CSV table of C-alpha atoms in Angstrom, one decimal:
chain,number,residue,atom,x,y,z
B,1,MET,CA,-14.9,-38.2,-28.0
B,2,SER,CA,-12.8,-35.4,-29.6
B,3,THR,CA,-15.2,-32.8,-28.1
B,4,LEU,CA,-14.7,-34.3,-24.6
B,5,LYS,CA,-10.9,-34.3,-25.1
B,6,PHE,CA,-11.0,-30.7,-26.2
B,7,SER,CA,-13.0,-29.6,-23.2
B,8,PHE,CA,-10.7,-31.4,-20.9
B,9,LEU,CA,-7.7,-29.8,-22.6
B,10,PHE,CA,-9.2,-26.3,-22.2
B,11,SER,CA,-9.8,-26.9,-18.5
B,12,ILE,CA,-6.2,-28.0,-17.9
B,13,VAL,CA,-4.7,-25.1,-19.8
B,14,PHE,CA,-7.0,-22.6,-18.0
B,15,PHE,CA,-6.1,-24.2,-14.6
B,16,LEU,CA,-2.3,-24.0,-15.4
B,17,PHE,CA,-2.7,-20.4,-16.6
B,18,HIS,CA,-4.3,-19.3,-13.4
B,19,SER,CA,-2.2,-21.4,-11.0
B,20,THR,CA,0.9,-19.8,-12.5
B,21,ARG,CA,-0.5,-16.3,-12.3
B,22,SER,CA,-1.4,-16.8,-8.6
B,23,THR,CA,2.3,-16.4,-7.8
B,24,ILE,CA,2.9,-13.4,-10.0
B,25,PRO,CA,3.0,-10.1,-8.1
B,26,ALA,CA,-0.2,-8.1,-8.0
B,27,CYS,CA,0.8,-5.1,-5.9
B,28,ASP,CA,1.4,-2.3,-8.3
B,29,LYS,CA,3.2,0.9,-7.3
B,30,ARG,CA,0.5,3.4,-6.7
B,31,TYR,CA,0.1,7.2,-6.6
B,32,CYS,CA,-2.5,9.4,-4.9
B,33,GLY,CA,-3.7,11.7,-7.6
B,34,ASN,CA,-1.6,12.7,-10.5
B,35,SER,CA,1.4,10.4,-10.8
B,36,GLU,CA,3.5,13.2,-12.3
B,37,LEU,CA,3.2,15.4,-9.2
B,38,GLN,CA,2.4,13.0,-6.3
B,39,GLN,CA,4.4,10.7,-4.0
B,40,LEU,CA,4.9,7.1,-5.1
B,41,PHE,CA,3.7,4.6,-2.5
B,42,GLU,CA,5.1,1.1,-2.2
B,43,PHE,CA,5.8,-1.5,0.4
B,44,PRO,CA,5.6,-1.2,3.4
B,45,PHE,CA,3.0,1.4,2.7
B,46,LEU,CA,-0.4,0.2,1.5
B,47,LEU,CA,-2.5,2.8,-0.4
B,48,ARG,CA,-6.3,2.6,-0.2
B,49,GLU,CA,-8.8,4.8,-1.9
B,50,GLU,CA,-11.8,6.0,0.0
B,51,ASN,CA,-15.1,4.7,-1.5
B,52,HIS,CA,-13.2,2.7,-4.1
B,53,PHE,CA,-12.8,-0.7,-2.4
B,54,THR,CA,-12.7,-2.7,-5.6
B,55,ASN,CA,-9.5,-0.9,-6.6
B,56,ASN,CA,-7.8,-1.4,-3.3
B,57,GLN,CA,-4.8,-3.7,-2.9
B,58,SER,CA,-4.6,-6.8,-0.8
B,59,ASP,CA,-3.6,-6.5,2.9
B,60,ARG,CA,-0.4,-8.5,2.0
B,61,CYS,CA,0.7,-5.6,-0.2
B,62,GLY,CA,1.7,-3.5,2.9
B,63,TYR,CA,2.9,-3.9,6.5
B,64,PRO,CA,0.3,-3.5,9.4
B,65,GLY,CA,0.1,0.1,10.6
B,66,PHE,CA,1.3,1.5,7.2
B,67,GLU,CA,-2.1,2.1,5.6
B,68,ILE,CA,-2.4,5.3,3.7
B,69,PHE,CA,-5.8,6.6,2.5
B,70,CYS,CA,-6.2,8.8,-0.6
B,71,ASN,CA,-9.2,11.1,-0.1
B,72,ASN,CA,-11.3,13.0,-2.7
B,73,LYS,CA,-8.8,15.9,-2.5
B,74,ASN,CA,-6.0,13.6,-3.7
B,75,GLN,CA,-4.4,13.9,-0.3
B,76,ALA,CA,-2.5,10.9,1.1
B,77,LEU,CA,-3.5,10.6,4.7
B,78,LEU,CA,-1.7,8.6,7.4
B,79,THR,CA,-3.6,7.9,10.6
B,80,LEU,CA,-1.5,7.8,13.7
B,81,SER,CA,-2.4,5.8,16.9
B,82,ASN,CA,-4.2,8.8,18.4
B,83,SER,CA,-6.7,8.6,15.5
B,84,ARG,CA,-5.4,11.9,14.0
B,85,GLU,CA,-4.9,12.1,10.3
B,86,PHE,CA,-1.8,13.7,8.7
B,87,VAL,CA,-1.1,14.3,5.1
B,88,VAL,CA,2.0,12.6,3.8
B,89,LYS,CA,4.6,15.1,2.4
B,90,PHE,CA,7.5,12.9,1.6
B,91,ILE,CA,8.8,9.3,2.2
B,92,SER,CA,12.3,8.0,2.2
B,93,LEU,CA,12.3,4.2,2.2
B,94,GLU,CA,16.1,4.1,2.3
B,95,ARG,CA,16.2,6.2,5.6
B,96,ARG,CA,12.9,4.7,6.9
B,97,ARG,CA,11.5,8.2,7.4
B,98,VAL,CA,8.2,9.9,6.5
B,99,TRP,CA,7.4,13.6,6.7
B,100,VAL,CA,3.8,14.5,7.5
B,101,ASN,CA,1.8,17.6,8.2
B,102,ASP,CA,-1.6,19.0,9.0
B,103,PRO,CA,-4.1,18.2,6.1
B,104,ASN,CA,-6.0,21.5,6.8
B,105,GLU,CA,-2.9,23.6,6.1
B,106,CYS,CA,-2.5,24.6,9.8
B,107,PRO,CA,0.7,22.9,11.1
B,108,PRO,CA,0.8,25.0,14.4
B,109,LYS,CA,-2.4,23.3,15.5
B,110,ARG,CA,-0.5,20.1,16.3
B,111,PHE,CA,1.3,21.9,19.2
B,112,LEU,CA,-2.0,22.6,20.8
B,113,GLN,CA,-3.2,19.0,20.2
B,114,ASN,CA,-0.4,16.9,21.6
B,115,ILE,CA,0.7,14.1,19.3
B,116,PHE,CA,1.2,10.9,21.1
B,117,LEU,CA,2.1,7.5,19.7
B,118,ASN,CA,1.1,4.3,21.4
B,119,ASN,CA,3.6,1.5,21.9
B,120,ASP,CA,1.8,-0.5,19.2
B,121,SER,CA,2.4,2.2,16.6
B,122,PRO,CA,5.2,1.4,14.0
B,123,PHE,CA,6.2,5.1,14.0
B,124,GLN,CA,8.2,7.2,16.4
B,125,LEU,CA,8.9,10.9,16.4
B,126,ASP,CA,12.3,11.7,15.0
B,127,ASN,CA,14.2,14.8,16.1
B,128,THR,CA,17.4,13.9,14.2
B,129,TYR,CA,17.4,17.2,12.2
B,130,HIS,CA,16.4,19.4,15.2
B,131,SER,CA,18.9,20.0,17.9
B,132,ASN,CA,17.5,23.3,19.1
B,133,TYR,CA,14.1,24.0,20.7
B,134,GLU,CA,12.3,27.1,22.0
B,135,ASN,CA,9.8,27.0,24.9
B,136,VAL,CA,6.8,28.7,23.2
B,137,THR,CA,3.6,29.8,25.1
B,138,PHE,CA,0.3,30.1,23.1
B,139,VAL,CA,-2.2,32.8,24.2
B,140,ASN,CA,-5.7,33.6,23.2
B,141,CYS,CA,-6.3,37.4,22.9
B,142,THR,CA,-10.0,37.9,22.7
B,143,GLY,CA,-10.9,41.4,21.7
B,144,PHE,CA,-7.3,42.2,21.4
B,145,THR,CA,-6.3,45.6,19.9
B,146,LYS,CA,-2.8,46.2,18.7
B,147,GLU,CA,-0.4,48.6,20.5
B,148,PRO,CA,1.5,50.6,17.9
B,149,MET,CA,4.8,50.2,19.8
B,150,ILE,CA,5.0,46.4,19.4
B,151,HIS,CA,5.1,44.5,16.2
B,152,ASP,CA,2.3,42.1,17.1
B,153,ASP,CA,1.9,40.8,13.5
B,154,ASP,CA,5.1,38.9,14.0
B,155,PHE,CA,3.6,36.8,16.8
B,156,ILE,CA,0.1,36.2,15.4
B,157,ILE,CA,-0.7,32.7,14.1
B,158,PRO,CA,-3.1,33.4,11.2
B,159,CYS,CA,-4.5,29.8,10.7
B,160,LEU,CA,-5.5,29.6,14.4
B,161,SER,CA,-7.1,33.0,14.5
B,162,ASN,CA,-10.4,34.4,13.2
B,163,GLU,CA,-12.6,37.5,13.5
B,164,LYS,CA,-13.6,36.8,17.1
B,165,TYR,CA,-10.2,36.0,18.7
B,166,THR,CA,-6.5,36.1,17.9
B,167,ILE,CA,-4.0,33.3,18.7
B,168,MET,CA,-0.5,34.5,19.3
B,169,TYR,CA,2.7,33.0,20.7
B,170,THR,CA,5.3,34.4,23.1
B,171,LEU,CA,8.6,33.3,24.4
B,172,GLN,CA,8.1,35.2,27.7
B,173,SER,CA,7.1,33.1,30.7
B,174,PRO,CA,5.3,34.2,32.8
B,175,ILE,CA,3.4,36.2,30.3
B,176,ASP,CA,3.4,39.5,32.3
B,177,LEU,CA,3.3,41.7,29.2
B,178,TRP,CA,0.2,40.0,27.8
B,179,ILE,CA,-2.0,40.0,30.9
B,180,ASN,CA,-3.2,43.6,30.4
B,181,ARG,CA,-4.2,42.8,26.8
B,182,SER,CA,-7.1,40.5,27.7
B,183,CYS,CA,-5.0,37.5,26.8
B,184,ARG,CA,-5.0,34.1,28.5
B,185,GLU,CA,-2.6,31.2,28.2
B,186,ILE,CA,-4.0,28.2,26.3
B,187,GLY,CA,-0.9,26.0,26.0
B,188,PHE,CA,2.8,25.7,25.6
B,189,ALA,CA,5.1,23.5,23.6
B,190,MET,CA,8.8,22.9,22.8
B,191,VAL,CA,9.0,24.0,19.1
B,192,PRO,CA,11.9,22.8,17.0
B,193,VAL,CA,14.0,25.6,15.5
B,194,LYS,CA,17.1,25.7,13.4
B,195,ASP,CA,18.9,28.1,15.7
B,196,ASN,CA,18.4,29.9,19.1
B,197,SER,CA,18.1,33.4,17.6
B,198,SER,CA,14.5,33.7,18.9
B,199,GLU,CA,13.7,35.7,15.8
B,200,PRO,CA,10.0,35.6,14.9
B,201,ARG,CA,10.8,34.2,11.4
B,202,VAL,CA,12.7,31.3,13.0
B,203,ILE,CA,9.9,30.5,15.4
B,204,MET,CA,7.3,30.7,12.7
B,205,GLU,CA,9.3,28.3,10.5
B,206,GLY,CA,9.4,25.9,13.4
B,207,LEU,CA,5.7,26.1,14.0
B,208,TYR,CA,5.0,25.4,10.3
B,209,SER,CA,7.6,22.7,9.9
B,210,ASP,CA,6.8,19.1,8.9
B,211,ILE,CA,6.6,16.3,11.5
B,212,LEU,CA,9.3,13.7,10.9
B,213,LEU,CA,8.5,10.1,11.8
B,214,ARG,CA,10.8,7.1,11.6
B,215,TRP,CA,10.1,3.3,11.7
B,216,ASN,CA,12.4,0.5,12.7
B,217,LYS,CA,10.3,-2.4,11.4
B,218,PRO,CA,10.0,-3.7,8.8
B,219,LEU,CA,13.7,-3.5,8.0
B,220,CYS,CA,14.4,-3.8,4.3
B,221,ASP,CA,18.0,-3.0,3.2
B,222,CYS,CA,17.3,-3.8,-0.5
B,223,ALA,CA,19.6,-2.9,-3.4
B,224,ALA,CA,18.6,-0.4,-6.0
B,225,ASP,CA,17.2,-3.1,-8.4
B,226,GLN,CA,15.2,-4.8,-5.6
B,227,PHE,CA,12.1,-4.2,-3.7
B,228,CYS,CA,10.7,-5.4,-0.3
B,229,GLY,CA,7.8,-7.7,0.4
B,230,PHE,CA,6.6,-10.4,2.7
B,231,GLU,CA,8.7,-13.6,2.7
B,232,THR,CA,5.7,-16.0,2.9
B,233,ASP,CA,1.9,-16.1,2.6
B,234,THR,CA,1.6,-15.6,6.4
B,235,GLY,CA,3.6,-13.9,9.1
B,236,LEU,CA,5.5,-10.6,9.1
B,237,ASP,CA,8.9,-11.6,8.0
B,238,VAL,CA,10.1,-9.6,5.0
B,239,THR,CA,12.7,-10.1,2.3
B,240,CYS,CA,14.1,-8.5,-0.9
B,241,TYR,CA,13.0,-9.4,-4.4
B,242,ASP,CA,14.5,-8.7,-7.8
B,243,TYR,CA,12.4,-6.7,-10.2
B,244,ASN,CA,13.5,-8.9,-13.1
B,245,ASP,CA,12.0,-12.0,-11.4
B,246,PHE,CA,8.4,-10.9,-12.1
B,247,ASN,CA,6.4,-10.5,-15.3
B,248,GLN,CA,4.9,-7.3,-14.0
B,249,PRO,CA,7.7,-4.6,-13.8
B,250,GLY,CA,7.8,-2.9,-10.5
B,251,GLY,CA,5.3,-5.0,-8.7
B,252,ASN,CA,5.4,-6.1,-5.1
B,253,PRO,CA,4.3,-9.7,-4.4
B,254,SER,CA,0.9,-10.0,-2.8
B,255,ASN,CA,1.4,-13.6,-1.7
B,256,PRO,CA,5.0,-14.3,-2.7
B,257,ARG,CA,6.4,-17.8,-2.5
B,258,HIS,CA,10.1,-17.2,-2.8
B,259,LYS,CA,11.2,-20.8,-2.9
B,260,ASN,CA,8.4,-22.4,-4.8
B,261,MET,CA,7.6,-19.4,-7.0
B,262,TYR,CA,9.7,-20.8,-9.8
B,263,PHE,CA,9.5,-24.6,-9.1
B,264,PHE,CA,5.8,-25.1,-9.4
B,265,PRO,CA,5.2,-23.1,-12.5
B,266,VAL,CA,8.0,-25.0,-14.3
B,267,VAL,CA,6.7,-28.4,-13.2
B,268,TRP,CA,3.1,-27.5,-14.2
B,269,GLY,CA,4.3,-26.0,-17.4
B,270,ILE,CA,6.3,-29.1,-18.5
B,271,SER,CA,3.4,-31.5,-17.4
B,272,GLY,CA,0.9,-29.3,-19.2
B,273,ALA,CA,3.1,-29.2,-22.4
B,274,LEU,CA,3.4,-33.0,-22.5
B,275,PHE,CA,-0.3,-33.5,-21.9
B,276,PHE,CA,-1.0,-30.8,-24.5
B,277,ILE,CA,1.0,-32.7,-27.2
B,278,TRP,CA,-0.7,-36.0,-26.4
B,279,VAL,CA,-4.2,-34.5,-26.6
B,280,ILE,CA,-3.4,-32.6,-29.8
B,281,VAL,CA,-2.2,-35.8,-31.5
B,282,SER,CA,-5.4,-37.6,-30.4
B,283,ILE,CA,-7.6,-34.8,-31.6
B,284,CYS,CA,-5.9,-34.7,-35.0
B,285,LYS,CA,-6.5,-38.4,-35.6
B,286,ASP,CA,-10.3,-38.0,-34.9
B,287,ARG,CA,-11.1,-34.6,-36.4
B,288,ARG,CA,-8.4,-32.6,-38.1
B,289,GLN,CA,-10.6,-29.6,-38.4
B,290,ASN,CA,-10.5,-29.0,-34.7
B,291,HIS,CA,-6.8,-28.3,-34.9
B,292,ILE,CA,-7.4,-24.7,-36.2
B,293,GLN,CA,-10.0,-24.0,-33.5
B,294,GLN,CA,-7.6,-25.4,-30.8
B,295,ASN,CA,-4.8,-23.2,-31.9
B,296,GLN,CA,-7.1,-20.1,-32.0
B,297,THR,CA,-8.3,-20.8,-28.5
B,298,ILE,CA,-4.8,-21.2,-27.1
B,299,THR,CA,-3.7,-18.0,-28.9
B,300,ASN,CA,-6.6,-16.1,-27.3
B,301,ILE,CA,-5.7,-17.4,-23.8
B,302,GLU,CA,-2.0,-16.5,-24.2
B,303,SER,CA,-2.9,-13.0,-25.5
B,304,ASN,CA,-4.5,-12.2,-22.2
B,305,ASN,CA,-1.2,-12.7,-20.4
B,306,GLY,CA,-0.1,-9.2,-21.2
B,307,GLU,CA,0.4,-6.9,-18.2
B,308,PRO,CA,0.0,-3.1,-18.4
B,309,PRO,CA,3.2,-1.1,-18.3
B,310,TRP,CA,4.2,1.0,-15.3
B,311,PHE,CA,5.7,4.4,-15.3
B,312,VAL,CA,7.7,6.3,-12.8
B,313,PHE,CA,7.6,10.1,-13.5
B,314,GLY,CA,10.6,12.3,-12.7
B,315,LEU,CA,13.7,13.6,-14.4
B,316,ASP,CA,16.7,11.6,-15.6
B,317,ARG,CA,20.2,12.7,-14.8
B,318,SER,CA,20.7,14.6,-18.1
B,319,ARG,CA,17.5,16.7,-17.6
B,320,ILE,CA,18.4,17.4,-14.0
B,321,GLU,CA,21.7,18.8,-15.1
B,322,GLU,CA,20.1,20.8,-17.9
B,323,TYR,CA,17.3,22.4,-15.9
B,324,TYR,CA,18.9,22.9,-12.5
B,325,PRO,CA,22.5,24.3,-12.4
B,326,LYS,CA,24.9,23.7,-9.6
B,327,ILE,CA,26.8,26.2,-7.5
B,328,GLN,CA,29.5,25.7,-4.9
B,329,VAL,CA,29.7,27.4,-1.5
B,330,ALA,CA,32.8,29.5,-1.1
B,331,GLU,CA,35.6,28.5,1.2
B,332,SER,CA,34.6,31.3,3.5
B,333,GLY,CA,31.1,29.9,3.7
B,334,GLN,CA,29.6,33.1,2.3
B,335,LEU,CA,26.4,32.6,0.3
B,336,PRO,CA,24.5,34.9,-2.2
B,337,LYS,CA,22.0,37.1,-0.4
B,338,SER,CA,19.1,35.3,-2.1
B,339,ILE,CA,20.1,31.9,-0.6
B,340,ASP,CA,18.9,30.7,2.8
B,341,ASN,CA,21.7,29.1,4.8
B,342,VAL,CA,19.7,25.9,5.4
B,343,CYS,CA,18.7,23.1,3.1
B,344,SER,CA,14.9,22.6,3.4
B,345,ILE,CA,15.1,18.9,2.7
B,346,CYS,CA,17.7,17.7,5.2
B,347,LEU,CA,17.5,20.9,7.4
B,348,SER,CA,21.3,21.1,7.6
B,349,GLU,CA,23.2,24.3,7.2
B,350,TYR,CA,25.3,24.8,4.1
B,351,LYS,CA,29.0,24.3,4.7
B,352,PRO,CA,32.1,25.7,2.8
B,353,MET,CA,32.8,23.9,-0.5
B,354,GLU,CA,29.4,22.0,-0.5
B,355,THR,CA,27.7,21.7,-3.8
B,356,LEU,CA,24.2,23.2,-4.1
B,357,ARG,CA,21.6,23.0,-6.9
B,358,SER,CA,19.5,25.9,-7.8
B,359,MET,CA,15.9,26.0,-9.0
B,360,PRO,CA,15.8,28.9,-11.5
B,361,GLN,CA,12.1,29.1,-11.8
B,362,CYS,CA,11.6,29.9,-8.1
B,363,ASN,CA,15.2,30.8,-6.9
B,364,HIS,CA,15.2,28.0,-4.3
B,365,TYR,CA,18.4,26.1,-3.4
B,366,PHE,CA,19.1,22.7,-1.9
B,367,HIS,CA,22.0,20.3,-1.4
B,368,ALA,CA,22.6,18.7,-4.8
B,369,ASP,CA,22.5,15.2,-3.2
B,370,CYS,CA,19.2,15.9,-1.5
B,371,ILE,CA,17.4,17.5,-4.4
B,372,ASP,CA,18.6,14.9,-6.9
B,373,VAL,CA,16.8,12.1,-5.1
B,374,TRP,CA,13.6,14.2,-5.1
B,375,LEU,CA,13.9,15.2,-8.8
B,376,LYS,CA,14.2,11.6,-9.9
B,377,MET,CA,10.7,11.0,-8.6
B,378,ASN,CA,9.2,14.5,-9.0
B,379,ALA,CA,10.0,17.2,-11.6
B,380,THR,CA,8.8,20.0,-9.4
B,381,CYS,CA,10.4,22.2,-6.6
B,382,PRO,CA,9.6,20.5,-3.3
B,383,LEU,CA,8.8,23.9,-1.7
B,384,CYS,CA,6.6,25.7,-4.3
B,385,ARG,CA,5.8,22.8,-6.7
B,386,ASN,CA,6.9,24.9,-9.7
B,387,LEU,CA,7.8,23.0,-12.9
B,388,PRO,CA,11.0,23.7,-14.8
B,389,GLU,CA,10.5,26.4,-17.5
């Protein structure tokens, strides 16, 4: 009789344990590659690893259309509606923006392969940071030989060229000066630039710039101590959750039940506790020696309830101030010669009295507010990936 009671007790405790865990978040924050150097992915983005389906997250861990695949090169790839893959460079959940670029290290190729986004895509091209454009014509110069009077190297696009042909760009239309060079037009595009100087350096920066995408849905305006997730088991409505409400720090709910998440575990816990006491008393009356075995079993079950810690790698405020000093733009707006006049993160020009932060290991500069957000998640320079010395 006591053996039957013990088996029944074990089944009830095991059921309560798993029924309670079913509402605990199971969507960990994930990285593609080394967590110290790579971008952190969380809702609405869903990170999947190619050829590792057992480690992949549930579909409810991300919003439809926000799937990101981590390939064997530790590149986080986002597939747009035209089936082209782009490597994710940076994500801003607060601004609902994602910066992407060509995975083969040839960004100018995208201007020859028009990017189009279907109406069902959650993303739209964002030109917020580009107010100037240049009408660029691309030409294929097969068998082209340089003329010494013209600086042709400034117009050659290396990643599109090879030993058999040379791909170049020109701002001239029609391309009269190129016809006698065995060149033919292969395409044209409006290239975003930071100014209208038409200098080769400015055009080349535009050709190699990241693509900025934005999304309007899902809309999660969560506080700093909250994260976004689906509101129910089904549907696409989202809501904000407090990190402290979950046993697993930093987790997103895979099947959150915001209203009954706390009610059912409490009810089942109280009922289970009362039943547990009754069965223990009954077992002690029949066979006291089972009491030790019972406690050991319960201890083993409870010990399995631990969750692995999570870590976010970056620099805290004190280390940011220690490694990366600040400077202030003069009232005249004059900058040191070594400083570019544009922040590479927000693509805005530096203005008088603005505060910049320098990267001593590589001599790069950014707006202090822009680079501080980056350094809290990544301890490297966003341009050259150098670590602080």
